[in-house]
């Protein structure tokens, strides 16, 4: 027993030593700050957006939304037990998918536009074919032992899920089986984002860490720390080199994959509400972050300043999304409405 | 009241209300967010309180002031039919007061703020379960401080059961249970079957206490109690402002917090747990393997070369600067943003075969951008054809397709790709280094969607460093970029010349291959 303990202690000591070295290496490259460097960047000024449309149709809290790759259709999920597919240009509802379990937490649109997926407290990720005459359940992916917090399609044949059981998983939709399981987080996984080349993805969890994973290998490649509470939202910077996270500690942070550390933080002493969701404009310059204070605040990603706010929801903003063409931003709220702004 | 309405004018100067807590509520014309308020909380919210738009102390400030005898709204008893309605104020009065005292110009904004305060139950309509504010003669009553949300109520189902039970004991038609309440009661009776006797006794005790109160006082208290439950057990269809995110509910954040009962009920034994509350997950205890894995991981991290922050910042800034003219939030799209103008022409132009200069410019940012746009991809392919290296792109595209294919077709397709691009004497043979070639042929023993990952990566890098750079310098690209228009006749001549050259070259190639075969057969 004593020998085992001694061994463990030695190993832990080695870990600590390595961590110190890594910290030192990170400090060594920290020769400048983003806010200092961005002094010369073009100013964006005050961003004042107008509400263009309010999409009404859900009867209870909206928990999630996702844009289609065509930048025109969008799917939203509400705890009234329905998924609604919208044509955001006309404001019409195209498809209504009734859910088996009303406790939905996440929704995703496949890049092809043929499939949508959702999941929640039932621990299952259900994939629906919405191109059929009436929405048909294609697959029920049932293996997680915790709630499904997020899902994202790679194609019509593969999907990634993040779960409250602290793991993420890559599924094959044709067999309905798990292909790769990503374990490393020690807290509920809350959110995930796929890189544009689909070879890597990032996840944020309740252990306050963000991790970068290799999709094929299943290994965690990098870990980013700094937050002091649950990370609820995560997104790639459009160049694919950086990661933005939003947390219950009321701040957002940008981490760069090449510098392996935090580059800049987005916080305001007046903001006492947790971040629930975030989305970036197509150039990456603006960050739209939804907060518990019923607003969506807009940040200048390079200078770290707040440049605008979207007020209008009567309850928490639970989801935010910018379509691929970047034309505007959509906010979804517990007040059951989706609002489109630009 | 008329005086108050007349007094509301468009004010541009800052207005301050000093409160007993010493809080400042500012609305200044210099605020960049002129339509919103900047609340300056002097206290940090306790961590276990649900989040609010404004801190509870500030709302309570407003709610305290609005009930002030001299400066507040007129709260009075209203005669109605055979009865008197005590302690009410109209919605319109509340809206007027908010506009005057919080310096709000737009009545809609005052209603919005009022509704947010109402949603949390600080005041409520006396004859409705819907907690929002209407700018009319609807009567509202203020909530008792005991029931204020700032007390961090999280009432248990036992309390709710006692309340509903109590209601059934009161013989008043207007306090009859609504359908959803009757359903809830039935459900709770099933859930608490074993301790229903206890609940019943508590309800009886509450009724006894209530009976001792003055009639008017009881009316007021009954309505306040009902409003409290409207907040914590809302009418189906209404948004519950006290609910926490169900994903977070599952972890008891503050097990030390003392749970209190609305009716002062002290229960022996374990407290009733709602089905959503479960004790926090027991995290896996670190085993030796875990620590060893951690060491391996940390070593890889250490070996990783960290880029200098200055370089990182530069790269991110350059990227955004380059793409800002394509970001509709920063640069207005031409001819218009479809969301704003309701005119889809921008989308039509983006997908047309006649690309704008701006679109063509984007193809020059990276090979990825060129391939993303179908027209760009087409042009690049044409260029490669003119250089007789189109097999690279065609291979890359074929592999992309393979990755999205249904499983049963994968094996065949993978084989077809091998035959077309990699086999001996392949018609579109690609140039792969021997290492990748070996790896790929190994992969093909068990063909799958990702058998060609290595090869594809290699070919992509080749195109990027070699063909793509030449493409950007080529006439076909430059002409489009500069929007150079060629006169019709000259174009016609060039095309036919190209065609002639191509046919000559293909004849020569055919000759060569026939000679080669003939040579081999000899």
Short mmCIF file of C-alpha atoms in Angstrom, two decimals, chain A:
data_model
loop_
_atom_site.label_atom_id
_atom_site.label_comp_id
_atom_site.label_asym_id
_atom_site.label_seq_id
_atom_site.Cartn_x
_atom_site.Cartn_y
_atom_site.Cartn_z
CA UNK A 1 0.00 0.00 0.00
CA UNK A 2 2.69 2.38 1.08
CA UNK A 3 4.74 1.60 -2.01
CA UNK A 4 1.71 2.28 -4.24
CA UNK A 5 1.07 5.54 -2.51
CA UNK A 6 4.68 6.55 -2.90
CA UNK A 7 4.50 5.72 -6.59
CA UNK A 8 1.35 7.78 -7.03
CA UNK A 9 2.93 10.68 -5.19
CA UNK A 10 5.98 10.52 -7.42
CA UNK A 11 3.82 10.48 -10.56
CA UNK A 12 1.73 13.38 -9.30
CA UNK A 13 4.89 15.29 -8.56
CA UNK A 14 6.02 14.67 -12.14
CA UNK A 15 2.67 16.00 -13.37
CA UNK A 16 3.02 19.15 -11.33
CA UNK A 17 6.55 19.69 -12.55
CA UNK A 18 5.43 19.34 -16.16
CA UNK A 19 2.58 21.75 -15.57
CA UNK A 20 4.96 24.33 -14.16
CA UNK A 21 7.18 23.91 -17.20
CA UNK A 22 4.23 24.36 -19.56
CA UNK A 23 3.19 27.51 -17.73
CA UNK A 24 6.71 28.84 -18.03
CA UNK A 25 6.76 28.08 -21.76
CA UNK A 26 3.48 29.93 -22.17
CA UNK A 27 4.76 32.91 -20.23
CA UNK A 28 7.89 32.96 -22.36
CA UNK A 29 5.93 33.58 -25.56
CA UNK A 30 3.71 36.13 -23.91
CA UNK A 31 5.60 39.06 -25.40
CA UNK A 32 2.60 41.23 -26.12
CA UNK A 33 -1.11 41.51 -25.48
CA UNK A 34 -3.90 41.38 -28.03
CA UNK A 35 -5.40 44.64 -26.81
CA UNK A 36 -2.07 46.37 -27.25
CA UNK A 37 -1.53 44.89 -30.70
CA UNK A 38 -5.06 45.73 -31.86
CA UNK A 39 -4.53 49.42 -31.26
CA UNK A 40 -3.89 49.87 -34.95
CA UNK A 41 -6.80 47.79 -36.16
CA UNK A 42 -9.74 49.51 -37.85
CA UNK A 43 -12.26 50.70 -35.30
CA UNK A 44 -15.78 49.26 -35.50
CA UNK A 45 -17.47 52.02 -33.57
CA UNK A 46 -20.78 51.53 -31.87
CA UNK A 47 -22.76 48.63 -33.28
CA UNK A 48 -26.45 49.44 -33.24
CA UNK A 49 -28.54 46.67 -34.67
CA UNK A 50 -32.20 46.75 -35.50
CA UNK A 51 -34.70 44.02 -34.82
CA UNK A 52 -35.76 42.74 -38.24
CA UNK A 53 -38.07 39.90 -37.35
CA UNK A 54 -39.59 38.18 -34.34
CA UNK A 55 -40.41 34.54 -34.95
CA UNK A 56 -43.38 33.48 -32.87
CA UNK A 57 -44.58 29.94 -32.68
CA UNK A 58 -43.05 28.21 -29.73
CA UNK A 59 -45.09 27.89 -26.56
CA UNK A 60 -42.35 27.46 -24.00
CA UNK A 61 -38.67 28.18 -23.36
CA UNK A 62 -36.45 27.96 -26.42
CA UNK A 63 -33.31 26.10 -25.48
CA UNK A 64 -31.44 25.84 -28.76
CA UNK A 65 -31.26 26.91 -32.39
CA UNK A 66 -29.03 26.15 -35.36
CA UNK A 67 -28.71 27.70 -38.81
CA UNK A 68 -28.79 25.62 -41.95
CA UNK A 69 -25.79 25.81 -44.28
CA UNK A 70 -27.95 27.69 -46.80
CA UNK A 71 -28.10 30.65 -44.37
CA UNK A 72 -31.81 30.88 -44.84
CA UNK A 73 -33.39 28.00 -42.97
CA UNK A 74 -33.03 27.59 -39.27
CA UNK A 75 -34.20 25.04 -36.71
CA UNK A 76 -35.18 25.82 -33.12
CA UNK A 77 -36.03 23.60 -30.18
CA UNK A 78 -38.35 24.41 -27.34
CA UNK A 79 -39.49 22.68 -24.19
CA UNK A 80 -43.00 22.67 -25.58
CA UNK A 81 -41.78 19.46 -27.22
CA UNK A 82 -41.36 20.74 -30.75
CA UNK A 83 -38.64 21.44 -33.24
CA UNK A 84 -39.55 24.12 -35.73
CA UNK A 85 -37.78 24.63 -39.04
CA UNK A 86 -38.14 28.22 -40.22
CA UNK A 87 -37.59 30.05 -43.48
CA UNK A 88 -36.09 33.14 -41.88
CA UNK A 89 -36.49 35.25 -45.00
CA UNK A 90 -40.29 34.92 -45.10
CA UNK A 91 -40.72 34.12 -41.41
CA UNK A 92 -42.73 31.00 -42.28
CA UNK A 93 -42.60 27.75 -40.43
CA UNK A 94 -41.63 25.01 -42.85
CA UNK A 95 -41.62 21.89 -40.72
CA UNK A 96 -42.77 21.04 -37.20
CA UNK A 97 -41.19 17.98 -35.63
CA UNK A 98 -42.94 16.63 -32.54
CA UNK A 99 -40.50 15.26 -29.96
CA UNK A 100 -40.90 12.18 -27.81
CA UNK A 101 -39.34 13.99 -24.87
CA UNK A 102 -40.10 17.64 -24.26
CA UNK A 103 -36.91 18.21 -22.27
CA UNK A 104 -34.84 19.14 -25.28
CA UNK A 105 -31.53 20.96 -24.84
CA UNK A 106 -29.89 20.91 -28.21
CA UNK A 107 -30.66 20.93 -31.91
CA UNK A 108 -28.58 20.69 -35.07
CA UNK A 109 -29.07 21.05 -38.82
CA UNK A 110 -27.12 18.78 -41.18
CA UNK A 111 -25.04 20.61 -43.83
CA UNK A 112 -27.11 18.92 -46.55
CA UNK A 113 -30.32 20.31 -45.09
CA UNK A 114 -31.92 16.87 -45.12
CA UNK A 115 -31.60 16.00 -41.46
CA UNK A 116 -32.02 17.62 -38.06
CA UNK A 117 -31.03 16.18 -34.71
CA UNK A 118 -32.10 16.94 -31.17
CA UNK A 119 -31.58 15.63 -27.68
CA UNK A 120 -31.86 16.52 -24.02
CA UNK A 121 -32.74 15.00 -20.68
CA UNK A 122 -33.65 11.73 -22.37
CA UNK A 123 -29.89 11.16 -22.99
CA UNK A 124 -30.73 10.26 -26.57
CA UNK A 125 -29.79 12.06 -29.78
CA UNK A 126 -32.65 11.59 -32.22
CA UNK A 127 -32.06 12.26 -35.90
CA UNK A 128 -35.00 13.18 -38.12
CA UNK A 129 -35.37 13.26 -41.89
CA UNK A 130 -37.23 16.48 -42.62
CA UNK A 131 -37.32 16.04 -46.37
CA UNK A 132 -39.82 13.21 -46.08
CA UNK A 133 -43.53 14.01 -46.49
CA UNK A 134 -43.79 14.17 -42.71
CA UNK A 135 -40.74 14.23 -40.45
CA UNK A 136 -39.50 10.73 -39.87
CA UNK A 137 -37.21 9.51 -37.11
CA UNK A 138 -34.12 8.20 -38.83
CA UNK A 139 -32.08 7.09 -35.82
CA UNK A 140 -32.12 7.15 -32.06
CA UNK A 141 -28.57 7.31 -30.77
CA UNK A 142 -28.79 5.91 -27.29
CA UNK A 143 -25.63 5.26 -25.33
CA UNK A 144 -24.90 8.37 -23.31
CA UNK A 145 -25.51 8.09 -19.58
CA UNK A 146 -26.11 11.80 -19.14
CA UNK A 147 -28.20 14.50 -20.79
CA UNK A 148 -27.42 15.53 -24.33
CA UNK A 149 -26.18 19.11 -24.20
CA UNK A 150 -25.04 19.62 -27.80
CA UNK A 151 -24.92 17.90 -31.18
CA UNK A 152 -23.38 18.75 -34.55
CA UNK A 153 -23.49 16.94 -37.91
CA UNK A 154 -20.34 16.29 -39.92
CA UNK A 155 -22.41 15.00 -42.81
CA UNK A 156 -25.52 12.91 -43.34
CA UNK A 157 -23.56 9.93 -42.12
CA UNK A 158 -21.77 11.18 -39.01
CA UNK A 159 -22.71 13.24 -35.97
CA UNK A 160 -20.89 14.49 -32.87
CA UNK A 161 -22.60 14.75 -29.51
CA UNK A 162 -21.64 16.27 -26.16
CA UNK A 163 -23.21 14.99 -22.98
CA UNK A 164 -23.68 15.62 -19.28
CA UNK A 165 -21.92 12.29 -18.68
CA UNK A 166 -18.66 14.23 -19.37
CA UNK A 167 -17.99 12.56 -22.70
CA UNK A 168 -18.37 13.52 -26.33
CA UNK A 169 -19.07 10.96 -28.98
CA UNK A 170 -18.84 10.47 -32.74
CA UNK A 171 -21.64 8.33 -34.15
CA UNK A 172 -22.15 6.58 -37.44
CA UNK A 173 -25.69 7.34 -38.54
CA UNK A 174 -26.00 4.36 -40.81
CA UNK A 175 -25.35 1.82 -38.08
CA UNK A 176 -26.48 3.99 -35.19
CA UNK A 177 -23.37 2.96 -33.28
CA UNK A 178 -20.70 4.92 -31.52
CA UNK A 179 -17.50 5.22 -33.52
CA UNK A 180 -15.27 7.22 -31.19
CA UNK A 181 -15.75 8.24 -27.58
CA UNK A 182 -13.90 11.31 -26.33
CA UNK A 183 -13.18 11.12 -22.62
CA UNK A 184 -11.08 13.59 -20.72
CA UNK A 185 -13.43 16.16 -19.21
CA UNK A 186 -14.28 15.81 -15.54
CA UNK A 187 -17.44 17.88 -15.68
CA UNK A 188 -20.61 17.84 -17.77
CA UNK A 189 -19.85 18.74 -21.39
CA UNK A 190 -22.03 21.71 -22.22
CA UNK A 191 -21.16 22.67 -25.76
CA UNK A 192 -19.11 21.72 -28.81
CA UNK A 193 -18.03 23.30 -32.08
CA UNK A 194 -16.67 21.69 -35.24
CA UNK A 195 -13.74 23.10 -37.24
CA UNK A 196 -14.44 23.95 -40.89
CA UNK A 197 -12.30 21.07 -42.15
CA UNK A 198 -14.10 18.73 -39.72
CA UNK A 199 -10.86 17.13 -38.58
CA UNK A 200 -11.01 18.66 -35.11
CA UNK A 201 -13.60 19.93 -32.68
CA UNK A 202 -13.62 21.85 -29.41
CA UNK A 203 -15.72 21.22 -26.31
CA UNK A 204 -16.51 23.30 -23.24
CA UNK A 205 -17.52 21.73 -19.95
CA UNK A 206 -18.52 22.34 -16.36
CA UNK A 207 -14.94 21.66 -15.25
CA UNK A 208 -14.21 25.16 -16.64
CA UNK A 209 -11.92 23.73 -19.33
CA UNK A 210 -12.08 23.90 -23.10
CA UNK A 211 -10.54 21.03 -25.02
CA UNK A 212 -9.46 20.51 -28.61
CA UNK A 213 -9.93 16.99 -29.98
CA UNK A 214 -8.87 15.09 -33.07
CA UNK A 215 -12.02 13.58 -34.57
CA UNK A 216 -10.43 10.47 -36.07
CA UNK A 217 -7.97 9.63 -33.29
CA UNK A 218 -10.31 10.44 -30.42
CA UNK A 219 -7.51 12.09 -28.49
CA UNK A 220 -7.54 15.37 -26.64
CA UNK A 221 -4.92 17.54 -28.30
CA UNK A 222 -5.03 20.70 -26.20
CA UNK A 223 -6.64 21.96 -23.03
CA UNK A 224 -7.38 25.57 -22.20
CA UNK A 225 -8.00 26.78 -18.69
CA UNK A 226 -8.71 30.17 -17.18
CA UNK A 227 -12.41 30.21 -16.54
CA UNK A 228 -13.59 29.93 -12.96
CA UNK A 229 -16.94 28.37 -13.66
CA UNK A 230 -18.88 26.24 -16.16
CA UNK A 231 -18.21 26.95 -19.82
CA UNK A 232 -21.63 27.08 -21.47
CA UNK A 233 -20.76 28.13 -24.99
CA UNK A 234 -17.85 27.61 -27.33
CA UNK A 235 -17.06 28.54 -30.92
CA UNK A 236 -14.18 28.57 -33.38
CA UNK A 237 -12.80 31.83 -34.65
CA UNK A 238 -13.45 31.73 -38.43
CA UNK A 239 -9.75 31.30 -39.27
CA UNK A 240 -9.78 28.13 -37.21
CA UNK A 241 -6.76 29.20 -35.16
CA UNK A 242 -8.59 30.47 -32.11
CA UNK A 243 -11.43 29.47 -29.84
CA UNK A 244 -13.96 31.68 -28.05
CA UNK A 245 -15.67 30.49 -24.86
CA UNK A 246 -18.50 31.87 -22.73
CA UNK A 247 -18.93 30.95 -19.09
CA UNK A 248 -21.06 31.19 -15.94
CA UNK A 249 -18.27 33.32 -14.48
CA UNK A 250 -19.77 36.15 -16.60
CA UNK A 251 -16.79 36.39 -18.94
CA UNK A 252 -15.87 35.26 -22.42
CA UNK A 253 -12.34 34.38 -23.42
CA UNK A 254 -10.40 33.87 -26.63
CA UNK A 255 -7.73 31.18 -26.67
CA UNK A 256 -5.31 30.74 -29.55
CA UNK A 257 -4.40 27.20 -30.55
CA UNK A 258 -0.88 28.17 -31.63
CA UNK A 259 -0.03 30.18 -28.52
CA UNK A 260 -1.73 27.49 -26.40
CA UNK A 261 -3.17 30.04 -24.01
CA UNK A 262 -5.68 32.78 -23.44
CA UNK A 263 -5.21 35.73 -25.78
CA UNK A 264 -7.84 38.14 -24.51
CA UNK A 265 -10.77 38.20 -22.12
CA UNK A 266 -14.14 39.88 -22.44
CA UNK A 267 -15.50 41.10 -19.11
CA UNK A 268 -17.26 44.08 -17.65
CA UNK A 269 -17.73 44.87 -13.96
CA UNK A 270 -21.32 45.86 -14.69
CA UNK A 271 -22.09 42.47 -16.18
CA UNK A 272 -23.10 40.11 -13.41
CA UNK A 273 -24.87 37.56 -15.51
CA UNK A 274 -23.53 34.29 -16.89
CA UNK A 275 -22.95 33.76 -20.60
CA UNK A 276 -25.36 31.23 -22.09
CA UNK A 277 -24.44 31.25 -25.77
CA UNK A 278 -22.25 32.96 -28.31
CA UNK A 279 -21.74 33.42 -32.04
CA UNK A 280 -19.23 35.27 -34.19
CA UNK A 281 -19.72 37.51 -37.20
CA UNK A 282 -18.26 36.10 -40.41
CA UNK A 283 -14.97 38.02 -40.14
CA UNK A 284 -14.67 37.15 -36.48
CA UNK A 285 -14.50 40.77 -35.46
CA UNK A 286 -17.77 40.81 -33.52
CA UNK A 287 -18.84 38.40 -30.81
CA UNK A 288 -22.53 38.14 -30.01
CA UNK A 289 -22.87 36.74 -26.50
CA UNK A 290 -26.21 35.90 -24.91
CA UNK A 291 -26.40 36.45 -21.16
CA UNK A 292 -28.71 35.56 -18.26
CA UNK A 293 -29.58 39.27 -17.94
CA UNK A 294 -31.99 38.85 -20.89
CA UNK A 295 -29.63 40.71 -23.25
CA UNK A 296 -27.19 39.80 -25.96
CA UNK A 297 -24.03 41.89 -25.66
CA UNK A 298 -21.76 42.59 -28.61
CA UNK A 299 -17.98 42.55 -28.14
CA UNK A 300 -15.12 43.70 -30.36
CA UNK A 301 -13.11 40.48 -30.43
CA UNK A 302 -9.77 42.19 -31.02
CA UNK A 303 -9.98 45.12 -28.64
CA UNK A 304 -11.98 43.39 -25.94
CA UNK A 305 -14.52 46.19 -25.66
CA UNK A 306 -18.27 46.04 -25.50
CA UNK A 307 -19.62 47.73 -28.63
CA UNK A 308 -23.33 47.11 -28.50
CA UNK A 309 -26.29 45.37 -26.91
CA UNK A 310 -29.42 43.65 -28.17
CA UNK A 311 -32.27 44.15 -25.73
CA UNK A 312 -35.74 43.01 -26.31
CA UNK A 313 -36.13 39.61 -24.80
CA UNK A 314 -38.26 39.16 -21.72
CA UNK A 315 -36.21 36.34 -20.36
CA UNK A 316 -32.78 34.76 -20.57
CA UNK A 317 -31.16 34.57 -24.03
CA UNK A 318 -30.50 30.85 -24.35
CA UNK A 319 -29.08 30.56 -27.86
CA UNK A 320 -27.39 32.75 -30.44
CA UNK A 321 -26.43 32.02 -34.02
CA UNK A 322 -24.97 33.76 -37.05
CA UNK A 323 -25.61 32.09 -40.44
CA UNK A 324 -22.77 31.16 -42.77
CA UNK A 325 -23.26 34.23 -44.96
CA UNK A 326 -23.11 36.45 -41.87
CA UNK A 327 -26.16 38.54 -42.81
CA UNK A 328 -27.41 38.92 -39.29
CA UNK A 329 -27.72 37.30 -35.90
CA UNK A 330 -30.53 35.27 -34.40
CA UNK A 331 -31.21 35.18 -30.66
CA UNK A 332 -33.51 32.65 -29.01
CA UNK A 333 -34.85 33.09 -25.53
CA UNK A 334 -36.70 31.49 -22.65
CA UNK A 335 -39.45 33.98 -23.49
CA UNK A 336 -40.30 31.62 -26.40
CA UNK A 337 -39.36 34.03 -29.18
CA UNK A 338 -36.59 34.08 -31.75
CA UNK A 339 -35.39 37.46 -32.89
CA UNK A 340 -33.39 38.31 -36.00
CA UNK A 341 -31.17 41.38 -35.89
CA UNK A 342 -28.72 43.17 -38.10
#
